[in-house]
mmCIF file of C-alpha atoms in Angstrom:
data_model
loop_
_atom_site.group_PDB
_atom_site.id
_atom_site.type_symbol
_atom_site.label_atom_id
_atom_site.label_comp_id
_atom_site.label_asym_id
_atom_site.label_seq_id
_atom_site.Cartn_x
_atom_site.Cartn_y
_atom_site.Cartn_z
ATOM 1 C CA MET A 830 -22.284 -32.511 -27.898
ATOM 2 C CA LYS A 831 -19.048 -30.778 -27.664
ATOM 3 C CA PHE A 832 -18.079 -26.923 -27.878
ATOM 4 C CA GLN A 833 -15.683 -24.211 -26.225
ATOM 5 C CA CYS A 834 -16.591 -20.649 -24.987
ATOM 6 C CA GLU A 835 -15.479 -18.143 -22.444
ATOM 7 C CA LYS A 836 -16.329 -18.914 -18.977
ATOM 8 C CA SER A 837 -17.724 -14.980 -18.490
ATOM 9 C CA HIS A 838 -19.956 -15.724 -21.420
ATOM 10 C CA LEU A 839 -21.221 -18.916 -19.847
ATOM 11 C CA GLU A 840 -21.425 -17.712 -16.267
ATOM 12 C CA ALA A 841 -23.468 -14.656 -17.514
ATOM 13 C CA ALA A 842 -25.758 -17.373 -19.373
ATOM 14 C CA VAL A 843 -26.280 -19.477 -16.502
ATOM 15 C CA GLN A 844 -27.158 -16.946 -14.439
ATOM 16 C CA THR A 845 -29.733 -15.173 -16.635
ATOM 17 C CA VAL A 846 -31.642 -18.558 -17.233
ATOM 18 C CA SER A 847 -31.487 -19.840 -13.993
ATOM 19 C CA ARG A 848 -33.974 -17.342 -12.798
ATOM 20 C CA ALA A 849 -36.541 -18.786 -14.298
ATOM 21 C CA VAL A 850 -36.269 -22.477 -12.644
ATOM 22 C CA SER A 851 -39.136 -22.654 -10.124
ATOM 23 C CA ALA A 852 -38.150 -23.368 -6.485
ATOM 24 C CA ARG A 853 -41.080 -25.731 -7.228
ATOM 25 C CA PRO A 854 -41.115 -26.653 -10.466
ATOM 26 C CA PRO A 855 -44.214 -28.455 -12.095
ATOM 27 C CA MET A 856 -42.253 -31.422 -13.581
ATOM 28 C CA PRO A 857 -38.846 -32.328 -12.134
ATOM 29 C CA ILE A 858 -36.911 -31.516 -15.488
ATOM 30 C CA LEU A 859 -38.154 -27.929 -15.232
ATOM 31 C CA SER A 860 -35.418 -28.252 -12.293
ATOM 32 C CA ASN A 861 -32.639 -28.314 -15.236
ATOM 33 C CA ILE A 862 -31.269 -25.866 -18.037
ATOM 34 C CA LEU A 863 -31.388 -26.570 -21.964
ATOM 35 C CA VAL A 864 -28.101 -26.444 -23.232
ATOM 36 C CA ARG A 865 -27.676 -26.670 -27.059
ATOM 37 C CA ALA A 866 -24.762 -26.104 -29.365
ATOM 38 C CA GLU A 867 -25.911 -25.257 -33.132
ATOM 39 C CA GLY A 868 -23.914 -23.726 -35.791
ATOM 40 C CA SER A 869 -21.492 -21.346 -34.129
ATOM 41 C CA ARG A 870 -23.519 -20.492 -31.120
ATOM 42 C CA VAL A 871 -24.633 -22.138 -27.503
ATOM 43 C CA THR A 872 -28.338 -21.731 -26.363
ATOM 44 C CA LEU A 873 -29.252 -22.087 -22.506
ATOM 45 C CA ALA A 874 -32.709 -21.841 -21.908
ATOM 46 C CA ALA A 875 -34.731 -22.512 -18.696
ATOM 47 C CA THR A 876 -38.949 -21.900 -18.059
ATOM 48 C CA ASP A 877 -41.235 -22.888 -15.166
ATOM 49 C CA LEU A 878 -44.022 -23.125 -18.380
ATOM 50 C CA GLU A 879 -45.687 -19.454 -17.804
ATOM 51 C CA THR A 880 -41.915 -17.498 -18.279
ATOM 52 C CA THR A 881 -39.016 -19.001 -20.296
ATOM 53 C CA LEU A 882 -35.584 -17.101 -20.519
ATOM 54 C CA ARG A 883 -33.078 -17.883 -23.291
ATOM 55 C CA SER A 884 -29.802 -16.472 -23.828
ATOM 56 C CA GLU A 885 -27.224 -17.211 -26.415
ATOM 57 C CA MET A 886 -23.639 -16.787 -26.939
ATOM 58 C CA PRO A 887 -20.820 -17.218 -29.215
ATOM 59 C CA ALA A 888 -18.855 -20.752 -29.482
ATOM 60 C CA GLN A 889 -16.642 -22.759 -31.313
ATOM 61 C CA VAL A 890 -18.995 -25.868 -31.643
ATOM 62 C CA GLU A 891 -17.163 -28.863 -32.510
ATOM 63 C CA PHE A 892 -20.020 -31.134 -32.101
ATOM 64 C CA GLU A 893 -23.556 -30.187 -32.115
ATOM 65 C CA GLY A 894 -25.884 -31.812 -29.957
ATOM 66 C CA ALA A 895 -28.121 -31.018 -26.719
ATOM 67 C CA CYS A 896 -29.013 -31.733 -22.667
ATOM 68 C CA THR A 897 -30.230 -30.666 -19.870
ATOM 69 C CA LEU A 898 -28.187 -30.085 -16.487
ATOM 70 C CA PRO A 899 -29.375 -29.103 -13.099
ATOM 71 C CA SER A 900 -29.717 -25.877 -12.563
ATOM 72 C CA ARG A 901 -28.065 -25.020 -9.115
ATOM 73 C CA LEU A 902 -25.241 -27.501 -9.549
ATOM 74 C CA PHE A 903 -24.403 -25.807 -13.086
ATOM 75 C CA SER A 904 -24.424 -22.310 -11.407
ATOM 76 C CA GLU A 905 -22.057 -23.570 -8.799
ATOM 77 C CA VAL A 906 -19.834 -25.481 -10.985
ATOM 78 C CA VAL A 907 -19.500 -22.472 -13.605
ATOM 79 C CA GLY A 908 -18.881 -20.149 -11.037
ATOM 80 C CA GLU A 909 -15.844 -22.076 -9.599
ATOM 81 C CA LEU A 910 -14.232 -22.735 -12.978
ATOM 82 C CA PRO A 911 -10.998 -20.359 -13.328
ATOM 83 C CA ASP A 912 -11.373 -17.657 -15.782
ATOM 84 C CA GLY A 913 -10.487 -18.420 -19.311
ATOM 85 C CA PRO A 914 -12.004 -20.847 -22.130
ATOM 86 C CA VAL A 915 -13.981 -23.627 -21.181
ATOM 87 C CA ARG A 916 -14.294 -26.792 -22.992
ATOM 88 C CA VAL A 917 -17.666 -28.538 -22.698
ATOM 89 C CA SER A 918 -18.369 -31.953 -23.646
ATOM 90 C CA ASP A 919 -20.791 -34.924 -23.538
ATOM 91 C CA VAL A 920 -18.968 -38.239 -22.099
ATOM 92 C CA GLY A 921 -22.158 -40.749 -21.883
ATOM 93 C CA ALA A 922 -24.704 -39.630 -19.655
ATOM 94 C CA GLN A 923 -22.429 -36.948 -18.019
ATOM 95 C CA THR A 924 -21.424 -33.577 -18.990
ATOM 96 C CA LEU A 925 -17.567 -32.675 -18.638
ATOM 97 C CA PHE A 926 -16.288 -29.306 -18.037
ATOM 98 C CA GLU A 927 -12.520 -28.631 -18.692
ATOM 99 C CA CYS A 928 -10.982 -25.134 -17.780
ATOM 100 C CA ARG A 929 -7.179 -25.045 -17.117
ATOM 101 C CA ASN A 930 -6.196 -27.708 -14.788
ATOM 102 C CA THR A 931 -9.704 -27.896 -13.671
ATOM 103 C CA ARG A 932 -12.322 -30.873 -14.276
ATOM 104 C CA PHE A 933 -15.741 -31.512 -13.313
ATOM 105 C CA LYS A 934 -18.227 -34.039 -14.504
ATOM 106 C CA MET A 935 -21.906 -33.612 -14.233
ATOM 107 C CA ASN A 936 -24.603 -36.039 -14.718
ATOM 108 C CA SER A 937 -27.101 -34.898 -17.380
ATOM 109 C CA VAL A 938 -30.567 -35.713 -18.624
ATOM 110 C CA PRO A 939 -31.474 -35.850 -22.324
ATOM 111 C CA ALA A 940 -32.695 -32.947 -24.190
ATOM 112 C CA ASP A 941 -35.973 -34.684 -25.685
ATOM 113 C CA GLU A 942 -37.389 -34.977 -22.063
ATOM 114 C CA TYR A 943 -37.466 -31.218 -21.692
ATOM 115 C CA PRO A 944 -40.813 -29.595 -22.821
ATOM 116 C CA SER A 945 -40.888 -27.915 -25.863
ATOM 117 C CA LEU A 946 -40.234 -24.113 -25.726
ATOM 118 C CA PRO A 947 -41.898 -21.136 -27.321
ATOM 119 C CA VAL A 948 -41.124 -19.850 -30.554
ATOM 120 C CA PRO A 949 -40.970 -16.470 -31.242
ATOM 121 C CA PRO A 950 -42.421 -14.613 -34.408
ATOM 122 C CA SER A 951 -40.069 -14.454 -37.110
ATOM 123 C CA ALA A 952 -39.784 -10.438 -36.520
ATOM 124 C CA LEU A 953 -40.110 -8.498 -33.489
ATOM 125 C CA THR A 954 -41.443 -5.218 -34.719
ATOM 126 C CA THR A 955 -42.563 -3.261 -31.571
ATOM 127 C CA SER A 956 -39.752 -1.207 -29.834
ATOM 128 C CA LEU A 957 -39.255 1.121 -26.886
ATOM 129 C CA PRO A 958 -36.233 2.821 -24.833
ATOM 130 C CA GLN A 959 -35.417 0.834 -22.344
ATOM 131 C CA LYS A 960 -35.287 3.396 -19.971
ATOM 132 C CA LEU A 961 -38.827 4.071 -20.595
ATOM 133 C CA LEU A 962 -39.960 0.955 -20.119
ATOM 134 C CA ARG A 963 -37.641 0.158 -17.267
ATOM 135 C CA ASN A 964 -39.072 3.216 -15.283
ATOM 136 C CA ALA A 965 -42.809 2.775 -16.468
ATOM 137 C CA LEU A 966 -42.519 -0.728 -14.745
ATOM 138 C CA LYS A 967 -40.800 0.627 -11.721
ATOM 139 C CA GLN A 968 -43.239 3.209 -10.885
ATOM 140 C CA THR A 969 -46.435 0.913 -11.527
ATOM 141 C CA ALA A 970 -45.428 -2.741 -10.256
ATOM 142 C CA VAL A 971 -45.266 -1.518 -7.060
ATOM 143 C CA ALA A 972 -49.198 -1.418 -6.804
ATOM 144 C CA SER A 973 -49.862 -4.900 -8.253
ATOM 145 C CA ALA A 974 -51.295 -7.724 -6.015
ATOM 146 C CA THR A 975 -48.856 -10.235 -4.689
ATOM 147 C CA SER A 976 -48.700 -13.837 -5.608
ATOM 148 C CA GLU A 977 -50.939 -14.588 -2.470
ATOM 149 C CA GLU A 978 -53.943 -12.567 -3.884
ATOM 150 C CA THR A 979 -56.939 -14.591 -5.543
ATOM 151 C CA ARG A 980 -57.413 -12.153 -8.548
ATOM 152 C CA ALA A 981 -54.790 -13.246 -10.967
ATOM 153 C CA VAL A 982 -55.427 -10.210 -13.126
ATOM 154 C CA LEU A 983 -54.294 -8.116 -10.477
ATOM 155 C CA GLN A 984 -50.902 -9.628 -10.509
ATOM 156 C CA GLY A 985 -49.465 -7.673 -12.998
ATOM 157 C CA VAL A 986 -48.967 -4.781 -15.063
ATOM 158 C CA HIS A 987 -51.502 -3.380 -17.772
ATOM 159 C CA MET A 988 -50.174 -1.967 -20.688
ATOM 160 C CA THR A 989 -51.842 0.053 -23.403
ATOM 161 C CA LEU A 990 -50.035 1.570 -26.567
ATOM 162 C CA GLN A 991 -51.161 3.190 -28.980
ATOM 163 C CA ASP A 992 -49.349 5.509 -31.855
ATOM 164 C CA THR A 993 -47.322 7.248 -29.372
ATOM 165 C CA ALA A 994 -49.485 7.143 -26.373
ATOM 166 C CA ALA A 995 -48.713 4.387 -23.807
ATOM 167 C CA THR A 996 -50.577 3.576 -20.560
ATOM 168 C CA PHE A 997 -49.179 1.698 -17.523
ATOM 169 C CA VAL A 998 -51.728 0.851 -14.860
ATOM 170 C CA ALA A 999 -51.377 -1.753 -11.632
ATOM 171 C CA THR A 1000 -53.906 -2.117 -8.915
ATOM 172 C CA ASP A 1001 -54.393 -4.515 -5.644
ATOM 173 C CA GLY A 1002 -57.988 -3.333 -5.065
ATOM 174 C CA ARG A 1003 -56.333 -1.098 -2.222
ATOM 175 C CA ARG A 1004 -53.951 1.260 -4.104
ATOM 176 C CA LEU A 1005 -53.242 1.794 -7.550
ATOM 177 C CA ALA A 1006 -50.313 3.346 -9.854
ATOM 178 C CA LYS A 1007 -51.073 4.961 -13.346
ATOM 179 C CA LEU A 1008 -48.370 6.215 -15.619
ATOM 180 C CA ASP A 1009 -49.334 8.238 -18.847
ATOM 181 C CA LEU A 1010 -46.549 8.482 -21.557
ATOM 182 C CA THR A 1011 -45.936 10.477 -24.932
ATOM 183 C CA LEU A 1012 -43.610 7.881 -26.990
ATOM 184 C CA PRO A 1013 -40.815 9.382 -28.713
ATOM 185 C CA THR A 1014 -41.792 7.457 -31.814
ATOM 186 C CA GLY A 1015 -45.467 6.375 -33.254
ATOM 187 C CA LEU A 1016 -46.103 2.581 -33.092
ATOM 188 C CA GLU A 1017 -47.683 0.386 -35.692
ATOM 189 C CA GLY A 1018 -50.726 -0.764 -34.451
ATOM 190 C CA SER A 1019 -52.201 -1.022 -31.093
ATOM 191 C CA HIS A 1020 -51.340 -3.357 -27.935
ATOM 192 C CA ILE A 1021 -53.257 -3.916 -25.095
ATOM 193 C CA ALA A 1022 -51.613 -6.833 -22.827
ATOM 194 C CA ILE A 1023 -51.326 -7.661 -18.860
ATOM 195 C CA LEU A 1024 -47.735 -8.494 -18.240
ATOM 196 C CA PRO A 1025 -47.460 -11.107 -15.541
ATOM 197 C CA ALA A 1026 -45.725 -10.170 -12.132
ATOM 198 C CA ARG A 1027 -42.427 -12.516 -13.105
ATOM 199 C CA ALA A 1028 -41.856 -11.369 -16.384
ATOM 200 C CA VAL A 1029 -42.053 -7.540 -14.999
ATOM 201 C CA ALA A 1030 -39.466 -8.565 -12.302
ATOM 202 C CA GLU A 1031 -37.361 -9.994 -14.913
ATOM 203 C CA LEU A 1032 -37.702 -7.067 -17.426
ATOM 204 C CA GLN A 1033 -36.714 -4.727 -14.785
ATOM 205 C CA ARG A 1034 -33.456 -6.419 -14.149
ATOM 206 C CA LEU A 1035 -32.369 -6.738 -17.591
ATOM 207 C CA LEU A 1036 -33.459 -3.170 -19.063
ATOM 208 C CA LYS A 1037 -30.805 -0.778 -18.565
ATOM 209 C CA ASP A 1038 -30.681 3.140 -18.105
ATOM 210 C CA THR A 1039 -30.496 3.692 -21.688
ATOM 211 C CA GLU A 1040 -32.105 4.801 -24.960
ATOM 212 C CA GLU A 1041 -31.149 1.780 -26.900
ATOM 213 C CA PRO A 1042 -34.407 0.059 -27.360
ATOM 214 C CA ILE A 1043 -35.941 -3.376 -26.315
ATOM 215 C CA GLN A 1044 -37.975 -5.169 -29.681
ATOM 216 C CA PHE A 1045 -40.835 -7.042 -28.613
ATOM 217 C CA ALA A 1046 -44.148 -8.678 -30.115
ATOM 218 C CA PHE A 1047 -47.291 -10.100 -29.072
ATOM 219 C CA ALA A 1048 -48.644 -13.601 -30.394
ATOM 220 C CA GLY A 1049 -50.888 -16.070 -29.304
ATOM 221 C CA GLY A 1050 -51.379 -14.916 -25.610
ATOM 222 C CA THR A 1051 -47.584 -14.476 -24.983
ATOM 223 C CA LEU A 1052 -44.944 -11.594 -24.811
ATOM 224 C CA TYR A 1053 -41.555 -12.042 -26.658
ATOM 225 C CA ALA A 1054 -39.068 -9.670 -25.785
ATOM 226 C CA SER A 1055 -35.766 -9.160 -27.113
ATOM 227 C CA LEU A 1056 -32.719 -7.843 -25.221
ATOM 228 C CA GLY A 1057 -28.999 -8.031 -26.516
ATOM 229 C CA ALA A 1058 -28.398 -12.025 -26.277
ATOM 230 C CA THR A 1059 -31.600 -12.738 -24.266
ATOM 231 C CA LEU A 1060 -35.211 -13.777 -25.119
ATOM 232 C CA ILE A 1061 -38.089 -13.443 -22.502
ATOM 233 C CA CYS A 1062 -41.220 -15.321 -23.302
ATOM 234 C CA ALA A 1063 -43.898 -14.954 -20.925
ATOM 235 C CA ARG A 1064 -47.509 -15.967 -21.108
ATOM 236 C CA LEU A 1065 -49.930 -12.765 -20.445
ATOM 237 C CA LEU A 1066 -52.495 -12.685 -17.874
ATOM 238 C CA GLU A 1067 -55.994 -13.344 -19.163
ATOM 239 C CA GLY A 1068 -59.121 -11.823 -18.108
ATOM 240 C CA LYS A 1069 -60.620 -8.587 -17.709
ATOM 241 C CA PHE A 1070 -58.776 -5.502 -15.842
ATOM 242 C CA PRO A 1071 -60.720 -3.286 -13.711
ATOM 243 C CA ASN A 1072 -62.148 -0.227 -15.190
ATOM 244 C CA TYR A 1073 -59.744 2.016 -13.395
ATOM 245 C CA ARG A 1074 -61.069 5.315 -14.549
ATOM 246 C CA ASN A 1075 -64.037 4.667 -12.367
ATOM 247 C CA LEU A 1076 -62.296 4.879 -8.980
ATOM 248 C CA LEU A 1077 -60.182 8.391 -9.919
ATOM 249 C CA PRO A 1078 -61.809 11.383 -8.077
ATOM 250 C CA ALA A 1079 -62.884 14.083 -10.376
ATOM 251 C CA SER A 1080 -61.910 16.831 -7.861
ATOM 252 C CA PHE A 1081 -60.049 17.281 -4.431
ATOM 253 C CA THR A 1082 -61.239 19.542 -1.321
ATOM 254 C CA THR A 1083 -57.652 19.375 0.667
ATOM 255 C CA THR A 1084 -54.446 19.457 -1.427
ATOM 256 C CA ALA A 1085 -51.212 19.389 0.466
ATOM 257 C CA LEU A 1086 -47.662 19.945 -0.643
ATOM 258 C CA VAL A 1087 -45.121 18.703 1.134
ATOM 259 C CA GLU A 1088 -40.862 18.163 0.120
ATOM 260 C CA ARG A 1089 -40.913 14.456 -0.724
ATOM 261 C CA GLU A 1090 -37.891 13.472 1.277
ATOM 262 C CA LEU A 1091 -38.967 15.211 4.507
ATOM 263 C CA PHE A 1092 -42.508 13.039 3.706
ATOM 264 C CA ILE A 1093 -40.676 10.101 3.511
ATOM 265 C CA ALA A 1094 -38.478 10.173 6.481
ATOM 266 C CA SER A 1095 -41.571 11.280 8.494
ATOM 267 C CA VAL A 1096 -43.444 8.137 7.328
ATOM 268 C CA ARG A 1097 -40.386 5.761 8.285
ATOM 269 C CA ARG A 1098 -40.154 7.218 11.899
ATOM 270 C CA ALA A 1099 -43.996 6.719 12.206
ATOM 271 C CA LEU A 1100 -44.159 3.025 10.848
ATOM 272 C CA VAL A 1101 -41.355 1.969 13.586
ATOM 273 C CA MET A 1102 -44.304 2.063 16.168
ATOM 274 C CA ALA A 1103 -47.060 1.346 13.394
ATOM 275 C CA GLN A 1104 -47.575 -2.425 15.373
ATOM 276 C CA GLU A 1105 -51.105 -2.473 16.574
ATOM 277 C CA LYS A 1106 -52.325 -5.895 16.099
ATOM 278 C CA GLN A 1107 -55.685 -5.217 14.214
ATOM 279 C CA THR A 1108 -54.620 -2.472 12.144
ATOM 280 C CA PRO A 1109 -50.814 -2.938 11.495
ATOM 281 C CA ARG A 1110 -48.811 -0.118 10.008
ATOM 282 C CA LEU A 1111 -51.587 2.292 10.266
ATOM 283 C CA ILE A 1112 -50.034 6.115 10.422
ATOM 284 C CA ARG A 1113 -52.722 8.960 10.902
ATOM 285 C CA LEU A 1114 -51.965 12.042 9.104
ATOM 286 C CA ASN A 1115 -53.562 15.405 10.550
ATOM 287 C CA LEU A 1116 -53.131 18.203 8.247
ATOM 288 C CA LEU A 1117 -53.492 21.531 10.003
ATOM 289 C CA GLU A 1118 -52.849 25.000 8.575
ATOM 290 C CA THR A 1119 -48.988 24.832 7.681
ATOM 291 C CA THR A 1120 -48.146 21.394 9.358
ATOM 292 C CA MET A 1121 -48.867 18.169 8.683
ATOM 293 C CA GLU A 1122 -48.655 15.943 11.533
ATOM 294 C CA LEU A 1123 -47.939 11.802 11.822
ATOM 295 C CA SER A 1124 -48.212 9.561 14.326
ATOM 296 C CA SER A 1125 -48.606 5.757 15.244
ATOM 297 C CA SER A 1126 -49.184 3.681 18.429
ATOM 298 C CA ALA A 1127 -49.610 0.310 19.565
ATOM 299 C CA PRO A 1128 -50.730 -0.418 22.920
ATOM 300 C CA ASP A 1129 -48.250 -2.790 23.895
ATOM 301 C CA VAL A 1130 -45.286 -1.018 22.310
ATOM 302 C CA GLY A 1131 -45.517 2.648 22.417
ATOM 303 C CA ALA A 1132 -45.994 5.943 20.242
ATOM 304 C CA ALA A 1133 -44.662 8.274 17.880
ATOM 305 C CA SER A 1134 -45.080 11.346 16.698
ATOM 306 C CA ASP A 1135 -43.437 13.912 14.074
ATOM 307 C CA SER A 1136 -44.819 17.085 11.961
ATOM 308 C CA ILE A 1137 -43.057 18.512 8.654
ATOM 309 C CA PRO A 1138 -44.228 21.842 6.959
ATOM 310 C CA MET A 1139 -46.453 21.771 4.257
ATOM 311 C CA HIS A 1140 -48.522 24.535 2.353
ATOM 312 C CA LYS A 1141 -52.271 23.316 2.137
ATOM 313 C CA SER A 1142 -54.859 24.636 0.493
ATOM 314 C CA GLY A 1143 -58.616 23.567 1.732
ATOM 315 C CA PRO A 1144 -60.023 22.758 4.987
ATOM 316 C CA ASP A 1145 -57.947 20.377 7.708
ATOM 317 C CA MET A 1146 -58.340 16.976 7.838
ATOM 318 C CA GLU A 1147 -57.264 14.102 9.658
ATOM 319 C CA ILE A 1148 -56.755 10.556 7.656
ATOM 320 C CA ALA A 1149 -54.847 7.364 8.051
ATOM 321 C CA PHE A 1150 -53.281 5.157 5.986
ATOM 322 C CA ASN A 1151 -51.308 1.720 5.755
ATOM 323 C CA GLY A 1152 -48.013 3.196 6.047
ATOM 324 C CA LYS A 1153 -46.096 0.944 4.093
ATOM 325 C CA PHE A 1154 -48.165 1.554 0.912
ATOM 326 C CA LEU A 1155 -48.118 5.519 1.543
ATOM 327 C CA LEU A 1156 -44.020 4.808 1.617
ATOM 328 C CA ASP A 1157 -43.935 2.781 -1.510
ATOM 329 C CA GLY A 1158 -46.017 5.635 -3.313
ATOM 330 C CA LEU A 1159 -43.857 8.091 -2.027
ATOM 331 C CA GLN A 1160 -40.423 6.205 -3.294
ATOM 332 C CA THR A 1161 -41.874 5.655 -6.526
ATOM 333 C CA LEU A 1162 -41.851 9.405 -7.299
ATOM 334 C CA THR A 1163 -38.893 11.360 -8.265
ATOM 335 C CA SER A 1164 -39.915 15.097 -7.913
ATOM 336 C CA THR A 1165 -38.611 17.299 -5.362
ATOM 337 C CA GLU A 1166 -42.120 18.112 -3.860
ATOM 338 C CA VAL A 1167 -45.205 15.830 -3.684
ATOM 339 C CA ARG A 1168 -48.885 16.820 -3.790
ATOM 340 C CA LEU A 1169 -51.470 14.972 -1.622
ATOM 341 C CA LYS A 1170 -54.966 15.409 -2.970
ATOM 342 C CA LEU A 1171 -57.709 14.183 -0.386
ATOM 343 C CA ASN A 1172 -61.778 14.212 -0.323
ATOM 344 C CA GLU A 1173 -62.633 13.114 3.491
ATOM 345 C CA PRO A 1174 -61.284 10.616 6.065
ATOM 346 C CA THR A 1175 -63.186 7.300 3.764
ATOM 347 C CA SER A 1176 -62.191 8.735 0.387
ATOM 348 C CA ALA A 1177 -59.368 7.726 -2.040
ATOM 349 C CA ALA A 1178 -56.620 10.168 -1.897
ATOM 350 C CA ILE A 1179 -53.760 10.955 -4.838
ATOM 351 C CA LEU A 1180 -49.979 11.211 -4.249
ATOM 352 C CA GLU A 1181 -48.907 13.106 -7.620
ATOM 353 C CA PRO A 1182 -45.671 14.924 -8.392
ATOM 354 C CA ALA A 1183 -46.167 18.729 -7.867
ATOM 355 C CA SER A 1184 -44.353 19.328 -10.720
ATOM 356 C CA HIS A 1185 -46.065 18.507 -14.130
ATOM 357 C CA THR A 1186 -42.985 17.277 -15.943
ATOM 358 C CA GLN A 1187 -44.695 13.386 -15.504
ATOM 359 C CA GLU A 1188 -48.251 12.226 -15.957
ATOM 360 C CA TYR A 1189 -48.314 9.772 -13.112
ATOM 361 C CA LEU A 1190 -50.674 9.464 -9.896
ATOM 362 C CA TYR A 1191 -50.638 6.838 -7.433
ATOM 363 C CA LEU A 1192 -54.207 6.433 -5.709
ATOM 364 C CA LEU A 1193 -54.121 5.037 -1.983
ATOM 365 C CA MET A 1194 -57.691 4.021 -0.120
ATOM 366 C CA PRO A 1195 -57.631 4.984 3.474
ATOM 367 C CA VAL A 1196 -57.790 3.089 6.444
ATOM 368 C CA ARG A 1197 -60.739 3.757 8.690
ATOM 369 C CA ILE A 1198 -59.774 5.655 12.013
ATOM 370 C CA GLN A 1199 -61.309 3.905 15.002
ATOM 371 C CA ARG A 1200 -62.406 6.403 17.168
ATOM 372 C CA GLU A 1201 -63.243 5.772 21.093
ATOM 373 C CA GLU A 1202 -66.872 6.777 21.976
ATOM 374 C CA PRO A 1203 -67.557 9.165 24.340
ATOM 375 C CA VAL A 1204 -69.153 8.179 27.626
ATOM 376 C CA PRO A 1205 -72.366 9.522 28.471
ATOM 377 C CA ALA A 1206 -73.204 11.249 31.116
ATOM 378 C CA GLY A 1207 -74.023 9.663 34.174
ATOM 379 C CA ALA A 1208 -73.323 6.236 32.711
ATOM 380 C CA ALA A 1209 -70.264 5.664 35.082
ATOM 381 C CA HIS A 1210 -72.539 5.920 38.284
ATOM 382 C CA GLY A 1211 -74.895 3.162 36.657
#
């Protein structure tokens, strides 16, 4: 293998694919990046057997070939090369990097020891504007379960595409985020898939705030998505996603309209003292006539209270939430004002934009408030 390419192209490709290298790879060889020179291009690829990242770049290929290089060292070497054309060649069981007066030699491993990578369909026939998909994933992935959770099907974003309609949903069982969209152009066929968290994170990194499309397809239980010189292959999550529609309340008794930035600032203040060990991050909301009072406390730390103006319809109510989850929901919204919709202190609440420019909701389960029981008269005297 022998080729020449620009240092900037090589560095960008290494940085992209190295994110697929796991800190604890299932096989030692998966700590490496696969490098293949063929035709007039060089392809770099890495995988953890669940998610594969592949990046192509133009190159002057003198001898075709392939090898694998340790990801961390490969990244460090390329990062330290001076700017300009880089010459890369195999020298026995090593790979030589030359750029101006700089030379690095790195031990390599034969490419045939690397596992076979997913092969995408001949055509990626589905496309969405990058900005649309990026925002949809950002607003819903916040509610997906973490990797420590036992239910794998909740560790991602459920996506439904049909004609001009798209729905994105994520839930960890304690909160749920749902976004309904109308697509600018109709899609062929329908698609239902659960995108794994790793793939969602990579897509969010790569997608830009542009109307330019991302091309993708689903085949054999795998997502294939192409974005410029980068291809993402991700094994879809298997299993039945919860029937989330049954969780959505049909009506509400109390609704509060609040300025979003004021709400965020007040929640942040309350979180400072929300350090009670049995119910960490617990924040109480007391909805009065024109004011929302927020408070938190911890016996060994202290207490905090704050109040913000609001417009309310319906009866007063006191309810408690995990403050971090509440803050996550507020931060995914983009509207100037938000609407908090409630029924009772033990029922699911809904956060949504006050304007109807977006069909988005963030459902949040409350935390049961522990109340002190009153002491019966005469009990103190035995």
